[in-house]
């Protein structure tokens, strides 16, 4: 039986390099860095004092004043991106059957800022001062709940959490849900807003974050020999996934096709990747097989590429294993070099970048690449965007907990 | 604290918590019926009143302060 085909018909984004798709697209093409000193809280006592913050975002552009106080930043960023994606898709929500439109949006952390501020307050003033809005602000699944409520979408809500692989896994789950017939359209993606004292402080104490505080614009440098950890970013990426026939029937603009997903577990260590990368390679290979392709068909890899020593070494090793003698011929780049690492939102934001790569026939670079690392010997599209008629993209995301998630994206050619 | 001082504090809390214009926050205005409050907002307002007036409002009293005017009277009779 022919499998249901699923295409991407709308994009929305709020990111450290632009608060909408056109700004993000321009930032990617120019190879700008969104990393700067932290302004959202006083980070002076933390070893890492830089992040990719979203700049100039005003929640009152999207929410009434009273609802701003009832939502966490993670929901506000997601709602903004969802609104852009829905507008971009040109879906006529008044005419559509909204029981066939679902919302699958997730987060790595959820409403961490609200939890932190309420706990700090309760520690001083007692638990009777905990806000009655804390639970809906901190729960991950309040993110799709907020979007469904705003646009009156009744087709089901879901949040799948797998740390920094959450966004990519969510897209894969949305793909499968459409194939199961659960919905015709799914508003999907992820949001994270963890540039907080606990978010930065705890990742810093794991020695996971870059401490290049005096040179923030060059701190996120995936695959470069001088990389010293990831730089946290915040933001949201939302995509409209649509059953192909539904998209064709309404004459939708199609950015690309989502062909497959595969998920494996390292079952090795909570925070370190298995250096043998067997399960990473299996996730890559399985996703490619499920797309009906062979590794030879992949002409671009949008990497997880976090800028930590261990990830970039392991991911490069996995790609060499997967691609064999052809490994050095396949361009691999990391969007995180520009945005920083948006935790659970990363995969969704990076898939938006992949759709723009297909649309513009332009592979966005890995910026800040300066020094060759013999353990990372691939073509990372250093520093400058490159024209390419990309057909099939492998997108990988990995998360603490040993989660390995890969999806395959393709140009829609009828 | 005079009644007017209490009233102006109650109005300020209702405005902030419910995001409504001051002109709508009359003595007769009921939080749920007229100002769009839900059950969580009522708890939020109650907590803000407790903070502002240094008093504690038991849950069973929440229904006694359904309107702005009732709130002002309640606070008047419960603070020294």
PDB file of C-alpha atoms in Angstrom, chain A residues 284-401:
ATOM      1  CA  UNK A 284      20.320   7.625  10.571  1.00  0.00           C
ATOM      2  CA  UNK A 285      20.271   4.454   8.492  1.00  0.00           C
ATOM      3  CA  UNK A 286      16.750   3.466   9.539  1.00  0.00           C
ATOM      4  CA  UNK A 287      15.323   6.898   8.742  1.00  0.00           C
ATOM      5  CA  UNK A 288      16.942   6.784   5.296  1.00  0.00           C
ATOM      6  CA  UNK A 289      15.631   3.256   4.637  1.00  0.00           C
ATOM      7  CA  UNK A 290      12.137   4.230   5.748  1.00  0.00           C
ATOM      8  CA  UNK A 291      12.245   7.089   3.270  1.00  0.00           C
ATOM      9  CA  UNK A 292      12.891   4.504   0.568  1.00  0.00           C
ATOM     10  CA  UNK A 293      16.383   5.897  -0.006  1.00  0.00           C
ATOM     11  CA  UNK A 294      19.985   4.861   0.422  1.00  0.00           C
ATOM     12  CA  UNK A 295      22.703   6.921   2.145  1.00  0.00           C
ATOM     13  CA  UNK A 296      23.955   7.761  -1.371  1.00  0.00           C
ATOM     14  CA  UNK A 297      20.817   9.838  -1.918  1.00  0.00           C
ATOM     15  CA  UNK A 298      21.446  12.216   0.971  1.00  0.00           C
ATOM     16  CA  UNK A 299      22.930  15.420  -0.391  1.00  0.00           C
ATOM     17  CA  UNK A 300      22.911  17.538   2.761  1.00  0.00           C
ATOM     18  CA  UNK A 301      23.011  16.813   6.500  1.00  0.00           C
ATOM     19  CA  UNK A 302      21.623  19.364   8.934  1.00  0.00           C
ATOM     20  CA  UNK A 303      23.584  18.231  11.970  1.00  0.00           C
ATOM     21  CA  UNK A 304      22.793  18.264  15.654  1.00  0.00           C
ATOM     22  CA  UNK A 305      26.216  20.008  15.849  1.00  0.00           C
ATOM     23  CA  UNK A 306      26.058  21.466  19.348  1.00  0.00           C
ATOM     24  CA  UNK A 307      29.644  22.738  19.673  1.00  0.00           C
ATOM     25  CA  UNK A 308      30.381  20.413  22.588  1.00  0.00           C
ATOM     26  CA  UNK A 309      33.583  18.395  22.198  1.00  0.00           C
ATOM     27  CA  UNK A 310      31.783  15.050  22.611  1.00  0.00           C
ATOM     28  CA  UNK A 311      28.752  15.630  20.396  1.00  0.00           C
ATOM     29  CA  UNK A 312      30.590  16.955  17.386  1.00  0.00           C
ATOM     30  CA  UNK A 313      33.254  14.241  17.537  1.00  0.00           C
ATOM     31  CA  UNK A 314      30.658  11.461  17.910  1.00  0.00           C
ATOM     32  CA  UNK A 315      28.311  12.845  15.273  1.00  0.00           C
ATOM     33  CA  UNK A 316      31.166  13.217  12.775  1.00  0.00           C
ATOM     34  CA  UNK A 317      32.216   9.636  13.472  1.00  0.00           C
ATOM     35  CA  UNK A 318      28.643   8.438  12.950  1.00  0.00           C
ATOM     36  CA  UNK A 319      28.379  10.254   9.621  1.00  0.00           C
ATOM     37  CA  UNK A 320      31.687   8.753   8.459  1.00  0.00           C
ATOM     38  CA  UNK A 321      30.342   5.320   9.370  1.00  0.00           C
ATOM     39  CA  UNK A 322      27.049   5.960   7.580  1.00  0.00           C
ATOM     40  CA  UNK A 323      28.427   7.566   4.434  1.00  0.00           C
ATOM     41  CA  UNK A 324      31.702   5.665   4.133  1.00  0.00           C
ATOM     42  CA  UNK A 325      34.085   6.814   1.415  1.00  0.00           C
ATOM     43  CA  UNK A 326      31.609   9.467   0.308  1.00  0.00           C
ATOM     44  CA  UNK A 327      31.484  11.150   3.746  1.00  0.00           C
ATOM     45  CA  UNK A 328      33.757  14.066   2.878  1.00  0.00           C
ATOM     46  CA  UNK A 329      31.663  14.866  -0.220  1.00  0.00           C
ATOM     47  CA  UNK A 330      28.387  15.442   1.630  1.00  0.00           C
ATOM     48  CA  UNK A 331      27.910  18.933   3.067  1.00  0.00           C
ATOM     49  CA  UNK A 332      27.108  18.966   6.789  1.00  0.00           C
ATOM     50  CA  UNK A 333      26.241  22.151   8.636  1.00  0.00           C
ATOM     51  CA  UNK A 334      25.071  23.257  12.049  1.00  0.00           C
ATOM     52  CA  UNK A 335      22.415  25.966  12.362  1.00  0.00           C
ATOM     53  CA  UNK A 336      23.386  26.180  16.059  1.00  0.00           C
ATOM     54  CA  UNK A 337      26.569  27.998  15.055  1.00  0.00           C
ATOM     55  CA  UNK A 338      24.286  30.998  14.477  1.00  0.00           C
ATOM     56  CA  UNK A 339      21.325  30.487  16.824  1.00  0.00           C
ATOM     57  CA  UNK A 340      23.006  28.714  19.716  1.00  0.00           C
ATOM     58  CA  UNK A 341      21.381  25.546  21.001  1.00  0.00           C
ATOM     59  CA  UNK A 342      17.642  25.972  21.506  1.00  0.00           C
ATOM     60  CA  UNK A 343      17.373  22.703  23.483  1.00  0.00           C
ATOM     61  CA  UNK A 344      14.079  20.982  22.621  1.00  0.00           C
ATOM     62  CA  UNK A 345      13.200  23.683  20.104  1.00  0.00           C
ATOM     63  CA  UNK A 346      16.430  23.164  18.175  1.00  0.00           C
ATOM     64  CA  UNK A 347      15.198  20.411  15.846  1.00  0.00           C
ATOM     65  CA  UNK A 348      12.076  22.349  14.910  1.00  0.00           C
ATOM     66  CA  UNK A 349      13.974  25.583  14.224  1.00  0.00           C
ATOM     67  CA  UNK A 350      16.568  23.655  12.226  1.00  0.00           C
ATOM     68  CA  UNK A 351      13.883  21.934  10.172  1.00  0.00           C
ATOM     69  CA  UNK A 352      12.531  25.383   9.300  1.00  0.00           C
ATOM     70  CA  UNK A 353      16.093  26.191   8.146  1.00  0.00           C
ATOM     71  CA  UNK A 354      16.079  22.989   6.052  1.00  0.00           C
ATOM     72  CA  UNK A 355      12.846  24.050   4.336  1.00  0.00           C
ATOM     73  CA  UNK A 356      14.476  27.397   3.513  1.00  0.00           C
ATOM     74  CA  UNK A 357      17.493  25.522   2.147  1.00  0.00           C
ATOM     75  CA  UNK A 358      15.185  23.625  -0.200  1.00  0.00           C
ATOM     76  CA  UNK A 359      13.242  26.739  -1.148  1.00  0.00           C
ATOM     77  CA  UNK A 360      16.293  28.940  -1.781  1.00  0.00           C
ATOM     78  CA  UNK A 361      18.589  26.169  -3.036  1.00  0.00           C
ATOM     79  CA  UNK A 362      21.074  27.445  -0.486  1.00  0.00           C
ATOM     80  CA  UNK A 363      22.887  25.497   2.231  1.00  0.00           C
ATOM     81  CA  UNK A 364      23.377  27.692   5.273  1.00  0.00           C
ATOM     82  CA  UNK A 365      26.870  27.614   6.747  1.00  0.00           C
ATOM     83  CA  UNK A 366      28.522  26.541   9.966  1.00  0.00           C
ATOM     84  CA  UNK A 367      29.859  29.892  11.102  1.00  0.00           C
ATOM     85  CA  UNK A 368      32.870  30.444  13.379  1.00  0.00           C
ATOM     86  CA  UNK A 369      34.698  27.586  11.709  1.00  0.00           C
ATOM     87  CA  UNK A 370      38.423  28.373  11.878  1.00  0.00           C
ATOM     88  CA  UNK A 371      40.544  25.461  13.045  1.00  0.00           C
ATOM     89  CA  UNK A 372      40.489  21.938  11.635  1.00  0.00           C
ATOM     90  CA  UNK A 373      39.889  19.140  14.135  1.00  0.00           C
ATOM     91  CA  UNK A 374      41.187  15.754  12.932  1.00  0.00           C
ATOM     92  CA  UNK A 375      38.249  14.136  14.749  1.00  0.00           C
ATOM     93  CA  UNK A 376      35.818  16.214  12.690  1.00  0.00           C
ATOM     94  CA  UNK A 377      37.102  15.787   9.122  1.00  0.00           C
ATOM     95  CA  UNK A 378      33.939  16.452   7.075  1.00  0.00           C
ATOM     96  CA  UNK A 379      32.750  19.320   4.875  1.00  0.00           C
ATOM     97  CA  UNK A 380      30.978  21.581   7.356  1.00  0.00           C
ATOM     98  CA  UNK A 381      30.119  24.350   4.834  1.00  0.00           C
ATOM     99  CA  UNK A 382      32.437  26.714   6.711  1.00  0.00           C
ATOM    100  CA  UNK A 383      31.344  30.307   7.235  1.00  0.00           C
ATOM    101  CA  UNK A 384      29.719  31.019   3.857  1.00  0.00           C
ATOM    102  CA  UNK A 385      26.385  29.832   2.458  1.00  0.00           C
ATOM    103  CA  UNK A 386      26.636  27.603  -0.593  1.00  0.00           C
ATOM    104  CA  UNK A 387      24.292  27.187  -3.554  1.00  0.00           C
ATOM    105  CA  UNK A 388      23.091  23.635  -3.971  1.00  0.00           C
ATOM    106  CA  UNK A 389      20.125  21.960  -5.582  1.00  0.00           C
ATOM    107  CA  UNK A 390      19.434  19.889  -2.469  1.00  0.00           C
ATOM    108  CA  UNK A 391      17.001  16.985  -2.942  1.00  0.00           C
ATOM    109  CA  UNK A 392      17.191  14.955   0.276  1.00  0.00           C
ATOM    110  CA  UNK A 393      18.208  16.149   3.740  1.00  0.00           C
ATOM    111  CA  UNK A 394      19.076  14.065   6.790  1.00  0.00           C
ATOM    112  CA  UNK A 395      18.238  15.968   9.970  1.00  0.00           C
ATOM    113  CA  UNK A 396      19.593  14.604  13.264  1.00  0.00           C
ATOM    114  CA  UNK A 397      18.932  15.534  16.863  1.00  0.00           C
ATOM    115  CA  UNK A 398      20.241  13.897  20.007  1.00  0.00           C
ATOM    116  CA  UNK A 399      19.239  14.444  23.619  1.00  0.00           C
ATOM    117  CA  UNK A 400      20.436  13.841  27.148  1.00  0.00           C
ATOM    118  CA  UNK A 401      18.941  10.517  28.134  1.00  0.00           C
TER     119      UNK A 401
END
